[in-house]
mmCIF file of C-alpha atoms in Angstrom:
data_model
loop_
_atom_site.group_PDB
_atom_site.id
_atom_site.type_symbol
_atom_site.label_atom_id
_atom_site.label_comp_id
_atom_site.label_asym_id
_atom_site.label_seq_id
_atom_site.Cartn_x
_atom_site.Cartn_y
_atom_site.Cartn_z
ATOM 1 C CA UNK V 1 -153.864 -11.381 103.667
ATOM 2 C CA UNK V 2 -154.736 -7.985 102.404
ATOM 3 C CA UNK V 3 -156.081 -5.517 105.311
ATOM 4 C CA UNK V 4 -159.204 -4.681 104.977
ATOM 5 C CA UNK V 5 -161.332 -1.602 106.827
ATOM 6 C CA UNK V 6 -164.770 -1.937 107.573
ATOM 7 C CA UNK V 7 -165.767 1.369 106.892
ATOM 8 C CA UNK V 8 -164.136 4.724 106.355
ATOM 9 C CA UNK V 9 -160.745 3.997 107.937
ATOM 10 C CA UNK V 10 -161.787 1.893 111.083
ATOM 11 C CA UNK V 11 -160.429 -1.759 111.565
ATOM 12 C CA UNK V 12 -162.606 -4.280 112.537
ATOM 13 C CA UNK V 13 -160.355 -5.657 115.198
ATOM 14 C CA UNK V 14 -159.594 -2.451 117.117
ATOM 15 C CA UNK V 15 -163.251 -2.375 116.958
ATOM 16 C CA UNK V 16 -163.754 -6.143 118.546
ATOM 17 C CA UNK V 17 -161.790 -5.165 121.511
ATOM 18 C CA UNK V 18 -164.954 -2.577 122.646
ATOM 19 C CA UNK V 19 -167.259 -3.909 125.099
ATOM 20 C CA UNK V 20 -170.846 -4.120 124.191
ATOM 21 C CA UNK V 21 -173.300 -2.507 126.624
ATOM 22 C CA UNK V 22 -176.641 -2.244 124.868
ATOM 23 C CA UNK V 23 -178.198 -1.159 121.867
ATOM 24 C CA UNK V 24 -176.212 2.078 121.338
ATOM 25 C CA UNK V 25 -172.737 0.465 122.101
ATOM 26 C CA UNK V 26 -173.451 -2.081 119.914
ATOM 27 C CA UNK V 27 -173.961 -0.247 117.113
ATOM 28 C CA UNK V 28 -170.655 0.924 117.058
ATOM 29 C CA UNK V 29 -169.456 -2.101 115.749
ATOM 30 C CA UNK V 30 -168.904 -1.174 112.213
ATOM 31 C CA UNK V 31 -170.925 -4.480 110.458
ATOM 32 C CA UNK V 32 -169.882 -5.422 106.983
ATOM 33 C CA UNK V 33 -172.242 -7.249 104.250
ATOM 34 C CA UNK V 34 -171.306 -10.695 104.345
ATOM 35 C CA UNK V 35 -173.535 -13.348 103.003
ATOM 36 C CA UNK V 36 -172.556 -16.787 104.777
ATOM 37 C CA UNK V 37 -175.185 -19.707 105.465
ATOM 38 C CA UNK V 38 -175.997 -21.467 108.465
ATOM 39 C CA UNK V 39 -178.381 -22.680 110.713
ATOM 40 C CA UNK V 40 -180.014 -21.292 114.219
ATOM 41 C CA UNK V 41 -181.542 -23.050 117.223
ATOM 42 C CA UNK V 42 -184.144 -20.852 118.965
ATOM 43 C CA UNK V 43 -185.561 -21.576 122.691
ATOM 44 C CA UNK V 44 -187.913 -24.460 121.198
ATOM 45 C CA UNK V 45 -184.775 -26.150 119.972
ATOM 46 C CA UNK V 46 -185.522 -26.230 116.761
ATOM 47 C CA UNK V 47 -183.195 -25.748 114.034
ATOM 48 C CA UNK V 48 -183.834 -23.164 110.808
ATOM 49 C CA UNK V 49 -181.664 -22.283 107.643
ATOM 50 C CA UNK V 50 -180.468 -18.759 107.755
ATOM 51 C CA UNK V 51 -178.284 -16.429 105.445
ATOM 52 C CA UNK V 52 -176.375 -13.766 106.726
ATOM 53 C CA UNK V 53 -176.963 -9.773 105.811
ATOM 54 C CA UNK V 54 -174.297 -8.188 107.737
ATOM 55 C CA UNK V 55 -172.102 -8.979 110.056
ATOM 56 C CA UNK V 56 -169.999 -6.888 112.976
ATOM 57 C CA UNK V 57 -167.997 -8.654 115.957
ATOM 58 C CA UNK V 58 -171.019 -7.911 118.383
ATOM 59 C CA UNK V 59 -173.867 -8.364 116.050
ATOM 60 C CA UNK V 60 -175.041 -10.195 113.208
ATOM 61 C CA UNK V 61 -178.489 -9.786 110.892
ATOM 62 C CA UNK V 62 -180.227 -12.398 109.408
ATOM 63 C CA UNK V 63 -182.422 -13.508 106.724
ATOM 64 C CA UNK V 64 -184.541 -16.675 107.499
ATOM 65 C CA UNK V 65 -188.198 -17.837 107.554
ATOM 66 C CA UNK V 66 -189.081 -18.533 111.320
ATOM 67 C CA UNK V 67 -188.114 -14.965 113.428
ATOM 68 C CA UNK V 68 -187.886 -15.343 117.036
ATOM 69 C CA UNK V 69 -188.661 -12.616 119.897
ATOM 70 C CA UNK V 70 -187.002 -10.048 121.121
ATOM 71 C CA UNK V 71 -184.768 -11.185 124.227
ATOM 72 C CA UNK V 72 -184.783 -14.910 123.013
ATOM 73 C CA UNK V 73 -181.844 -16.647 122.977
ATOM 74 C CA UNK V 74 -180.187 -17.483 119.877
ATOM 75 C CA UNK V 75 -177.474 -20.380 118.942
ATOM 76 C CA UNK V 76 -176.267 -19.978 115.157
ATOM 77 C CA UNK V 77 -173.843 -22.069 113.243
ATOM 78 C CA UNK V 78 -172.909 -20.536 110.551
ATOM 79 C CA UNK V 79 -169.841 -21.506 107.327
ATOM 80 C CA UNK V 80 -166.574 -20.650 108.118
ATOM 81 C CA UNK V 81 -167.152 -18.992 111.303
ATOM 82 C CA UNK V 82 -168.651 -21.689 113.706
ATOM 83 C CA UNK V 83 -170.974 -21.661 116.381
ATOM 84 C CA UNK V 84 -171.876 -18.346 118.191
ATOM 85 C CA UNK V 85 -174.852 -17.373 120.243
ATOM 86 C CA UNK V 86 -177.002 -13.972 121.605
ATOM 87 C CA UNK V 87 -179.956 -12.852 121.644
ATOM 88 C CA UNK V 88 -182.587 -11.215 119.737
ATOM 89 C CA UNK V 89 -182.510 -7.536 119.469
ATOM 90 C CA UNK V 90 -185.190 -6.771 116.616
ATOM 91 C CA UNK V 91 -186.699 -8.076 114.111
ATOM 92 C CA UNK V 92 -186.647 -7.326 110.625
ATOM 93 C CA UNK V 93 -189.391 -7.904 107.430
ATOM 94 C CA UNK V 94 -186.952 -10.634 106.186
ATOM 95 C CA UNK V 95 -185.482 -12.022 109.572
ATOM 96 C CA UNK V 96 -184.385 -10.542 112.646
ATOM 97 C CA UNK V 97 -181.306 -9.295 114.293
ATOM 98 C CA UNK V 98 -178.956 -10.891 116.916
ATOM 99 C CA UNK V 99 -176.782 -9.370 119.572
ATOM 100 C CA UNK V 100 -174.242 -11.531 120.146
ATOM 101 C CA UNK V 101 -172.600 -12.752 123.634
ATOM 102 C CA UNK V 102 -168.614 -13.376 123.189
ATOM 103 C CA UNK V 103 -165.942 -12.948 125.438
ATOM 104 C CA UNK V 104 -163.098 -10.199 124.052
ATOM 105 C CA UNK V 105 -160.851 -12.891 122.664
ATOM 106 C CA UNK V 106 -163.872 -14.225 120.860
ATOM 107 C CA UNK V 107 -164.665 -10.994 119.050
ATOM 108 C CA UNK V 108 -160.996 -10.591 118.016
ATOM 109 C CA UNK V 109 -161.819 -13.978 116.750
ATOM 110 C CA UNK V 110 -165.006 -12.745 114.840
ATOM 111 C CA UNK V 111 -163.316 -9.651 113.712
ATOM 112 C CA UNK V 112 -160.191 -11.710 112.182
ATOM 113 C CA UNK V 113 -162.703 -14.371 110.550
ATOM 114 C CA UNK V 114 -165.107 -11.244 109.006
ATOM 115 C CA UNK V 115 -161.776 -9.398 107.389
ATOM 116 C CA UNK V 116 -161.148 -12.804 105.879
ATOM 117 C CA UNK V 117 -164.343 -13.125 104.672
ATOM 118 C CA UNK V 118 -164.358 -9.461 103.442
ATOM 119 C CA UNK V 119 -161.289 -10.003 101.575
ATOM 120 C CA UNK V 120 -162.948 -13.002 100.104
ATOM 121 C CA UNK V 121 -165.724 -10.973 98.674
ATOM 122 C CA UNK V 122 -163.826 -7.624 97.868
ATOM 123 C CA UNK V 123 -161.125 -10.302 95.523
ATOM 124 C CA UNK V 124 -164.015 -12.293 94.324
ATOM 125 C CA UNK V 125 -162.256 -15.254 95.549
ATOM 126 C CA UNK V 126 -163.988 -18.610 94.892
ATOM 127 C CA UNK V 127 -166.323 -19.214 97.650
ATOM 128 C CA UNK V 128 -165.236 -23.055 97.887
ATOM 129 C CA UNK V 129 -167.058 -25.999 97.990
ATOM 130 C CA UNK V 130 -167.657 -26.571 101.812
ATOM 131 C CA UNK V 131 -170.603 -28.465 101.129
ATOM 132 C CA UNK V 132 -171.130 -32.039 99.021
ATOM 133 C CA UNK V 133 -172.245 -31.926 95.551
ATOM 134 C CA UNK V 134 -174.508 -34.271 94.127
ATOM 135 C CA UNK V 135 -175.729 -34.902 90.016
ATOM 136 C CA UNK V 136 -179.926 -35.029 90.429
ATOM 137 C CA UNK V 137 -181.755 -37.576 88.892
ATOM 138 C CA UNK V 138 -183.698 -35.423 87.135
ATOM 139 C CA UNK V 139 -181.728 -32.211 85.587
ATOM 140 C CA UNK V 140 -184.300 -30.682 84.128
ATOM 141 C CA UNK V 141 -185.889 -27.248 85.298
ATOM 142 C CA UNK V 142 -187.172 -23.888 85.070
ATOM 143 C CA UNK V 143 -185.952 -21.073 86.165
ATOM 144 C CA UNK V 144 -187.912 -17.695 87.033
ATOM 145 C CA UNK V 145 -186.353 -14.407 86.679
ATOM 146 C CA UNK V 146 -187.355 -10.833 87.440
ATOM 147 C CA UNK V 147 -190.686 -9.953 85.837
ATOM 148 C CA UNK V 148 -191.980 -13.417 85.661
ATOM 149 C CA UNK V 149 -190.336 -14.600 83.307
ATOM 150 C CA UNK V 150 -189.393 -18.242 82.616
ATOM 151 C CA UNK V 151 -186.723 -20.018 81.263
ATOM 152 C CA UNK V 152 -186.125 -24.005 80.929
ATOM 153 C CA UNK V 153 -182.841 -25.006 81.865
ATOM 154 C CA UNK V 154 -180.457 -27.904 83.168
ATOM 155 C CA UNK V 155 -179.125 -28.926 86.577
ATOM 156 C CA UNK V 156 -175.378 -30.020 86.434
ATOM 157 C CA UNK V 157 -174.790 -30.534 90.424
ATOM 158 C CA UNK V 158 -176.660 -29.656 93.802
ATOM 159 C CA UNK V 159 -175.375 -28.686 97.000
ATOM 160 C CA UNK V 160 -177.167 -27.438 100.017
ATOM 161 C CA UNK V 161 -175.965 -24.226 99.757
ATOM 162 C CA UNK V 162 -176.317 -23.835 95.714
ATOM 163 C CA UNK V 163 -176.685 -25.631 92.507
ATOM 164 C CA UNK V 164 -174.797 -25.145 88.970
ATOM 165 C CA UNK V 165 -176.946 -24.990 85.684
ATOM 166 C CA UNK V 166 -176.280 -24.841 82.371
ATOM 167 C CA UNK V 167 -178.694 -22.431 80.252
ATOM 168 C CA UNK V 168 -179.177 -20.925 76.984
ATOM 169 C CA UNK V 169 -180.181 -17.465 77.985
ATOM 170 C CA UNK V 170 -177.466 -15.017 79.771
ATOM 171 C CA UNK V 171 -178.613 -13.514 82.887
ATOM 172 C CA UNK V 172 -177.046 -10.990 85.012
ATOM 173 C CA UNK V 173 -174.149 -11.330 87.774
ATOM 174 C CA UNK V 174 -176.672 -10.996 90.933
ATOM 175 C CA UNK V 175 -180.062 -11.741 89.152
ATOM 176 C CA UNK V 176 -182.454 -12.826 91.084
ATOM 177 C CA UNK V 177 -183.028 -16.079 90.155
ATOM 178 C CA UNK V 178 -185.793 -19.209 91.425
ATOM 179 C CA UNK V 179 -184.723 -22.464 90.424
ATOM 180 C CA UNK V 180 -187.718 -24.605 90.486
ATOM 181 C CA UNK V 181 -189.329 -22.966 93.691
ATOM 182 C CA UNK V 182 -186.166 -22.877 95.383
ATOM 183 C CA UNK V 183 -185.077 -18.904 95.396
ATOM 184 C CA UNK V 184 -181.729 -17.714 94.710
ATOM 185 C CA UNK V 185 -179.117 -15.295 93.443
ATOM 186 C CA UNK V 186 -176.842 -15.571 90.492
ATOM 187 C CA UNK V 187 -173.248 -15.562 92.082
ATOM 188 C CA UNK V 188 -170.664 -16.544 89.240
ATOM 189 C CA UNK V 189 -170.260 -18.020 85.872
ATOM 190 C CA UNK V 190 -168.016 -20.499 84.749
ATOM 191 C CA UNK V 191 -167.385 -22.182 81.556
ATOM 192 C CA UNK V 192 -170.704 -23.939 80.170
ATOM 193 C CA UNK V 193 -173.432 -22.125 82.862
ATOM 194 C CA UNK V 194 -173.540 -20.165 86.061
ATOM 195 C CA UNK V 195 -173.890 -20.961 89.641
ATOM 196 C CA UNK V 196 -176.485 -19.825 91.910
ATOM 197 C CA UNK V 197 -176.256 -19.851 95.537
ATOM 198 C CA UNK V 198 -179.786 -20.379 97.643
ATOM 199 C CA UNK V 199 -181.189 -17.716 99.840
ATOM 200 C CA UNK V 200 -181.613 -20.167 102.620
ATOM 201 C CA UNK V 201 -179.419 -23.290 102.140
ATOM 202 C CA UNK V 202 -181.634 -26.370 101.786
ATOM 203 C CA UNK V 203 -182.540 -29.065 105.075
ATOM 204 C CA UNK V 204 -179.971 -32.255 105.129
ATOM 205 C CA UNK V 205 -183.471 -34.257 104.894
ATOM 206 C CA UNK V 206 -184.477 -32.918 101.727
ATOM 207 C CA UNK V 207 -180.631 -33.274 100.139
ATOM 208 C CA UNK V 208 -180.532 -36.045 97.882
ATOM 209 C CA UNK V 209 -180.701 -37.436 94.523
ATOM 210 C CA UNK V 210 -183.861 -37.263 93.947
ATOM 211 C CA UNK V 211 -185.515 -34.400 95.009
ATOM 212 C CA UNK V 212 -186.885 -31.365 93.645
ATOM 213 C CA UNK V 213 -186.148 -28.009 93.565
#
């Protein structure tokens, strides 16, 4: 695996070894942009889709629709790094921010998984197909892009977490993108369309054949 600093010459896991003691410890944890989805619990024990913003061994910020309070505890379960848990240290417009409780072997842990993840993103590694992938019954959509504009286009498979379409028109690597009224980003192309992954990855319940984006 090919090292990878967090920002300007400081390794994440020297970094997980620091004990967090509030706000302005925590903050030393360099956090990188990582965008992984998952799922939170808050104190009603509800679960909500999330996304990832950034990411450091103490800390992590997320995007998501229901925000909980400040000092609420927070269990998340997020792709390729497993469950973790903290509290809420602020909110955000689009989410809120958790600090997170781990032990020090824990954060070496985090820190090993996030350099992995890092590397992922830095190579432009495939992202992998961690989640089942299903042909709709109905392939036909539209897509909305920047401006307002629409475009009609085909679904070739679903996941959760993303869908692949084919389309006539070329859009941008990291367009925007809403697929039906699902919103999303353009993340790769591949022979015959593109893939977009989902802001917030969609509920098990609503994950079948026929439903609609």
């Amino acid at each position: 695996m090919i090292a990878v600093e967090a920002t300007a010459g400081t390794d994440l896991r020297g970094l997980a070894a620091e004990p967090a003691r509030g706000a302005a410890d925590q903050r030393r944890h360099q956090r990188v942009p990582v965008a992984v989805l998952g799922r939170y619990m808050l104190a009603d024990r509800r679960e909500y889709p999330c996304q990832t913003v950034d990411m450091s061994p103490g800390g992590v910020r997320l995007t998501c629709a229901v925000k909980g309070a400040v000092g609420e505890r927070v269990v998340l379960y997020l792709e390729h790094i497993g469950r973790i848990e903290g509290v809420v240290a602020r909110t955000c417009p689009d989410g809120f921010a958790v600090q997170l409780n781990a032990t020090s072997r824990k954060r070496d842990k985090l820190a090993s998984q996030l350099t992995w993840l890092a590397n992922r993103e830095m190579l432009g590694l495939p992202e992998g197909r961690s989640h089942e992938r299903l042909v709709p019954t109905n392939t036909a959509v539209v897509l909305r892009v920047e401006g307002g504009r629409e475009i009609r286009a085909r679904l070739i498979d679903i996941s959760m977490s993303g869908v692949a379409i084919s389309c006539p028109v070329p859009l941008p690597l990291g367009a925007a993108v809403t697929v039906g009224s699902t919103p999303g980003r353009l993340v790769r192309y591949f022979e015959g369309g593109f893939g977009v992954q989902f802001l917030l990855p969609l509920s098990p319940d609503r994950f079948h054949a026929g439903m609609t984006l």
